CSV table of C-alpha atoms and ligand atoms in Angstrom, one decimal:
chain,number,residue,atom,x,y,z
F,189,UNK,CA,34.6,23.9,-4.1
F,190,UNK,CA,33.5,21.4,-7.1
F,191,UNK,CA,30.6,19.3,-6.3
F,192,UNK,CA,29.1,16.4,-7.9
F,193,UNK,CA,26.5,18.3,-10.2
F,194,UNK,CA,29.9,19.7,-11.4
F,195,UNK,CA,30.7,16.3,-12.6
F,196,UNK,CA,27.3,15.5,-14.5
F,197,UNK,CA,27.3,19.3,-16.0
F,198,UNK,CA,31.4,20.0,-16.6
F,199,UNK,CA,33.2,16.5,-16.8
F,200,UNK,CA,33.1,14.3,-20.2
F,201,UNK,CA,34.4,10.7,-20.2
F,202,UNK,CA,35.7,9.2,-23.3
F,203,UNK,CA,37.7,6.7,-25.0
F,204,UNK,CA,41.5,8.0,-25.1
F,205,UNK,CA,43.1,8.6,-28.4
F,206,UNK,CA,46.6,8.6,-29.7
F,207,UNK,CA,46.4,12.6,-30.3
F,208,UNK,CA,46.1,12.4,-25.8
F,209,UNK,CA,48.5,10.3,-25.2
F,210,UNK,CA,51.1,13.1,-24.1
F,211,UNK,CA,48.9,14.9,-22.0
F,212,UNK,CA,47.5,11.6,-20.5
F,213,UNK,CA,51.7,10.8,-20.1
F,214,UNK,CA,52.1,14.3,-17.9
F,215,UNK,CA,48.6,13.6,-16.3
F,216,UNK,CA,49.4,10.1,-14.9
F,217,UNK,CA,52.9,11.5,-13.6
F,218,UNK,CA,51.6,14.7,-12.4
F,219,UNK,CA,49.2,12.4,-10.5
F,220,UNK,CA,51.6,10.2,-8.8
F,221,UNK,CA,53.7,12.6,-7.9
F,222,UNK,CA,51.7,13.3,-4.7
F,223,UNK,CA,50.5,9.5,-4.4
F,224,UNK,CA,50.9,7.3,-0.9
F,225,UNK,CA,52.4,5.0,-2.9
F,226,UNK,CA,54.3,5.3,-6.7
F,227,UNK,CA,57.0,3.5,-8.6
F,228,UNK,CA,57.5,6.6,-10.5
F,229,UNK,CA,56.7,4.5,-13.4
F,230,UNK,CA,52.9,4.4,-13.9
F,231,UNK,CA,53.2,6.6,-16.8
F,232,UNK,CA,55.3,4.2,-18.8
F,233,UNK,CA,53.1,1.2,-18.1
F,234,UNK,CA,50.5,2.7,-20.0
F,235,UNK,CA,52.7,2.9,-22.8
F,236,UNK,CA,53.9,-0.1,-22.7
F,237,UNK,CA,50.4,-1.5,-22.0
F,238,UNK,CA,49.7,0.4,-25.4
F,239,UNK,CA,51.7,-2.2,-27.1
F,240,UNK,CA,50.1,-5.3,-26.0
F,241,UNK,CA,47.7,-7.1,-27.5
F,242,UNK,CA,46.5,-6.6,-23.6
F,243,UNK,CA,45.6,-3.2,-24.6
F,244,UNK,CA,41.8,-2.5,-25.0
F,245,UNK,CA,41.5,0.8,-26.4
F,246,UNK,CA,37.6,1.0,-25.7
F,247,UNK,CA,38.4,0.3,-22.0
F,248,UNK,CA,41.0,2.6,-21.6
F,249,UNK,CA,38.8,6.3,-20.9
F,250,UNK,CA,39.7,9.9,-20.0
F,251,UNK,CA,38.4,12.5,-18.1
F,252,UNK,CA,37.7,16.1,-19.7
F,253,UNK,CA,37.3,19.1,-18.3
F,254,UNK,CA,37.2,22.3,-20.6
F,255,UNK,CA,39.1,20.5,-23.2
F,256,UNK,CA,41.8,19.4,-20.9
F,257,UNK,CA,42.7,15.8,-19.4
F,258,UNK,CA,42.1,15.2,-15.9
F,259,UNK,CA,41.8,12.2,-15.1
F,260,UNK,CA,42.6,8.6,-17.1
F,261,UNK,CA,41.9,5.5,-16.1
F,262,UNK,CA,43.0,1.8,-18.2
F,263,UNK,CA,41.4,-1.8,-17.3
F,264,UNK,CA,43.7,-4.0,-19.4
F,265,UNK,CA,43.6,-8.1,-20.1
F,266,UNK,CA,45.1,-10.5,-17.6
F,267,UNK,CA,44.6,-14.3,-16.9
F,268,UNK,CA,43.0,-15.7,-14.0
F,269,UNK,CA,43.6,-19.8,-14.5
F,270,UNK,CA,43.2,-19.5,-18.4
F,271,UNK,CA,40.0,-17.3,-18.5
F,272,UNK,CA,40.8,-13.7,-19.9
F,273,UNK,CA,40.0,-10.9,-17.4
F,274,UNK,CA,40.9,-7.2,-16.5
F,275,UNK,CA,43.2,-5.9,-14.5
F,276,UNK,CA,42.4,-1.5,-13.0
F,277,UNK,CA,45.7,0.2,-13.4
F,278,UNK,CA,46.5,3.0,-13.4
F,279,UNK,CA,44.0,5.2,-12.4
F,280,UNK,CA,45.0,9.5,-11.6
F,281,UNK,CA,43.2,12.2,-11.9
F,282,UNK,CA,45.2,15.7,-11.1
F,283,UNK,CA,46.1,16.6,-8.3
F,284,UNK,CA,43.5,20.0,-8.0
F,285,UNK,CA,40.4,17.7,-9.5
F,286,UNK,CA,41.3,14.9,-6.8
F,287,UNK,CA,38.3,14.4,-4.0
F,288,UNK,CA,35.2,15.5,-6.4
F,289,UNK,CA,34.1,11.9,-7.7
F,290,UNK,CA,36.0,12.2,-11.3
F,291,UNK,CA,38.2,8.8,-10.2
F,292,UNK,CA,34.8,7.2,-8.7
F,293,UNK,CA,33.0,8.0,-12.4
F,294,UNK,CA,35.7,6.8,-14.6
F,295,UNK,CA,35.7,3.6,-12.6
F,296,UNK,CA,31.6,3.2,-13.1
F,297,UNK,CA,32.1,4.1,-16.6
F,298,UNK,CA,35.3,1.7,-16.9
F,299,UNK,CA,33.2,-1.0,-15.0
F,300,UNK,CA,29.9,-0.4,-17.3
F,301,UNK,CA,31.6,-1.0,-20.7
F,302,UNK,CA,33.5,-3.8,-19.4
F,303,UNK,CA,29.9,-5.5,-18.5
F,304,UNK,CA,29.3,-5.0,-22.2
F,305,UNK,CA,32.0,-6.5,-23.5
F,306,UNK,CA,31.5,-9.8,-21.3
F,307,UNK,CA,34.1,-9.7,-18.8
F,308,UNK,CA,34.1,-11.4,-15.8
F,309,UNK,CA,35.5,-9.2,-13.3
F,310,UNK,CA,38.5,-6.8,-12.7
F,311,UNK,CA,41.1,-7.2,-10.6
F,312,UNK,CA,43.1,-3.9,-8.7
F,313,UNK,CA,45.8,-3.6,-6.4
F,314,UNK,CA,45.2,-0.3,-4.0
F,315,UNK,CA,43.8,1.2,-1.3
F,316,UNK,CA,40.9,-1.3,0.1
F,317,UNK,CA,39.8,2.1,1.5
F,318,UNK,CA,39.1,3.8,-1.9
F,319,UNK,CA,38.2,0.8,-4.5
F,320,UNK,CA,35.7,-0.3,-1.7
F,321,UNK,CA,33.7,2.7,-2.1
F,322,UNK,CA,33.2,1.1,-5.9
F,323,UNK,CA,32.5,-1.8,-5.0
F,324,UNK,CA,35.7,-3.9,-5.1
F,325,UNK,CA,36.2,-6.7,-2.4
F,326,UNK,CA,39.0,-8.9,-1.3
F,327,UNK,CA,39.7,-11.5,-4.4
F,328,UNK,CA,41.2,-13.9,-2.2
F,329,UNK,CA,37.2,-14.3,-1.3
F,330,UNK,CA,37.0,-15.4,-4.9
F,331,UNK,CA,40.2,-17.8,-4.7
F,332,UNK,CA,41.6,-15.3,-6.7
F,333,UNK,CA,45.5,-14.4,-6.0
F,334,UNK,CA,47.9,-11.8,-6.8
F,335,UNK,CA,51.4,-13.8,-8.7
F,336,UNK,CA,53.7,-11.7,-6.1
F,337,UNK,CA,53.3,-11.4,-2.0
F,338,UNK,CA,50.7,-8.8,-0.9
F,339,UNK,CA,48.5,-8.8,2.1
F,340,UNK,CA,44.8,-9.8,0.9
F,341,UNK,CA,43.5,-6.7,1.7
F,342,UNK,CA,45.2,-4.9,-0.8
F,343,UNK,CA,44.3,-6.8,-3.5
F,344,UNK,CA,40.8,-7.0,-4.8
F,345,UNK,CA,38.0,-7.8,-6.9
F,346,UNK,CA,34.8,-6.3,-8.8
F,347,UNK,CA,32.6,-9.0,-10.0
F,348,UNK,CA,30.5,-7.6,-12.7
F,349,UNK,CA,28.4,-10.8,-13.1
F,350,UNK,CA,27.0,-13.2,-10.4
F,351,UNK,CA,28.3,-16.7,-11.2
F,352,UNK,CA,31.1,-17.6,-13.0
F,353,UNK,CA,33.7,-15.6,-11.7
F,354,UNK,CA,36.8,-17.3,-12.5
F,355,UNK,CA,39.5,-18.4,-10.0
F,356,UNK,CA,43.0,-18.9,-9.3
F,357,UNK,CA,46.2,-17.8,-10.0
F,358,UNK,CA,46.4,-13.7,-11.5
F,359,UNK,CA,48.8,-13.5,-14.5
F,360,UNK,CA,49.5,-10.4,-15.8
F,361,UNK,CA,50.9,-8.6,-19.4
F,362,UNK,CA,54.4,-9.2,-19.9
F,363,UNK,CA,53.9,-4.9,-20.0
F,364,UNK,CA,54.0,-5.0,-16.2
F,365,UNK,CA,57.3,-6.9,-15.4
F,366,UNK,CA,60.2,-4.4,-15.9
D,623,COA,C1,43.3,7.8,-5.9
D,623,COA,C2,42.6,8.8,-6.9
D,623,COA,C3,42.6,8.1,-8.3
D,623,COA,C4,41.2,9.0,-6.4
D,623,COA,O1,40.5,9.8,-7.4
D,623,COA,P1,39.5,11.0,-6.9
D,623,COA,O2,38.8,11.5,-8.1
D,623,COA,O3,40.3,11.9,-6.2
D,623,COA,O4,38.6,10.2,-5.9
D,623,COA,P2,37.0,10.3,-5.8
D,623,COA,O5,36.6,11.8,-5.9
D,623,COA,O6,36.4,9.4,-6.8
D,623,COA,O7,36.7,9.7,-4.4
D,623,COA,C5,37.0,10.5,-3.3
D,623,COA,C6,36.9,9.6,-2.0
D,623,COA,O8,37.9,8.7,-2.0
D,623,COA,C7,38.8,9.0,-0.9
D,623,COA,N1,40.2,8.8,-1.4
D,623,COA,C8,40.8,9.5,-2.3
D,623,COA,N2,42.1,9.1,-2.5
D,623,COA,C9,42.2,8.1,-1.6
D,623,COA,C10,43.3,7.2,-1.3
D,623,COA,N3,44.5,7.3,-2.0
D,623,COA,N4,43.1,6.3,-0.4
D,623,COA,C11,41.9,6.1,0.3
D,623,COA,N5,40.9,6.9,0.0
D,623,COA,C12,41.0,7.9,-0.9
D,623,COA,C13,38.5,10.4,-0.5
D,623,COA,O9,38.7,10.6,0.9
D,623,COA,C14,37.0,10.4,-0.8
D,623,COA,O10,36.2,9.8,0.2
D,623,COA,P3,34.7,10.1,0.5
D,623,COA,O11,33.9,9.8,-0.8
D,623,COA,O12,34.3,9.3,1.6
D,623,COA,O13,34.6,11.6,0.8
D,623,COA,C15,43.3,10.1,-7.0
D,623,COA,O14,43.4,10.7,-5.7
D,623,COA,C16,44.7,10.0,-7.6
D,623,COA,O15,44.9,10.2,-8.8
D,623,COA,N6,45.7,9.8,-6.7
D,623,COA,C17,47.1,9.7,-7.1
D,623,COA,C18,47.3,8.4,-7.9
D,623,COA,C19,46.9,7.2,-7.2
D,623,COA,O16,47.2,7.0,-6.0
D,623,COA,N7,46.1,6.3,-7.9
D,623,COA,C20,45.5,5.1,-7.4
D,623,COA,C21,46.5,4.0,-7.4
D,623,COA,S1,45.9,2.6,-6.5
């Protein structure tokens, strides 16, 4: 059993680069392969997120563990109104490093250089049971809304600032419509 002194002493978070994208590729499929919910095409979204000038390399992190990817997670541009924002998606980690804090770390890390950059906030749609335990919360509390039909619960918000969150309608990378 892995515990979470395993993650300060045997896990390294980084920027991705192009030499990971194939293993990040099998990773994000591998990942999905045993999720509650999967279009089967969360691997290709990060490549075609790649292509966008959405794409924010220095936002966009992996997980290492003896030299091998385990978990990847990409916060990418959206619109809420006109103000630029980020959007969490996807996030995996593999299947046998799942339920040891590797998908909670990557988000803090994600959320931490996001700060630094000067976003506002990031928007997900998941489980309300997992991204709570990060701190997300409904965005609908924000006036903040999905562009397709989902029930609020599912679609939230982390705030990374106090005031000036902006609000309205979500719109997202042309790299998300297929
Ligand atoms: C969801 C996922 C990213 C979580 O990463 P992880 O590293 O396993 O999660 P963490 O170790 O950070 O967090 C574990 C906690 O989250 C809970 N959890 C894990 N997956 C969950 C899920 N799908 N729904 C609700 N809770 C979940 C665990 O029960 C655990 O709870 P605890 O802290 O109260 O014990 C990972 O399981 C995964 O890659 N799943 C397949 C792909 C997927 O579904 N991605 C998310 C799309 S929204």
């Amino acid at each position: 059993m892995y515990t979470t002194n395993f993650i300060s002493r045997s896990i390294e978070i980084r920027q991705e680069r192009e030499s990971d994208f194939a293993e990040i590729r099998t990773l994000i499929k591998t990942a999905f392969m045993s999720a509650q919910h999967s279009d089967g095409d969360e691997h290709y979204l990060v490549d075609r997120i790649r292509k966008t000038d959405e794409y924010i390399p220095e936002l966009t992190l992996i997980a290492i563990h003896e030299g091998k990817a385990v978990g990847h997670i990409m916060l990418s541009k959206i619109w809420i109104g006109n103000t630029v924002a980020l959007a969490l998606a996807p996030l995996s980690v593999l299947p046998e490093f799942q339920n040891i804090g590797i998908g909670k770390s990557l988000i803090k890390e994600a959320h931490c250089k996001a700060l630094k950059y000067g976003y506002k906030c990031c928007v997900v749609l998941g489980s309300p049971e997992y991204y709570s335990k990060s701190g997300y919360i409904e965005a609908s509390k924000f006036d903040i809304h999905a562009p397709f039909d989902v029930p609020d619960k599912y679609y939230m918000v982390f705030p990374f600032v106090e005031t000036g969150i902006p609000a309205g309608l979500v719109r997202y990378s042309n790299a998300f419509i297929l």
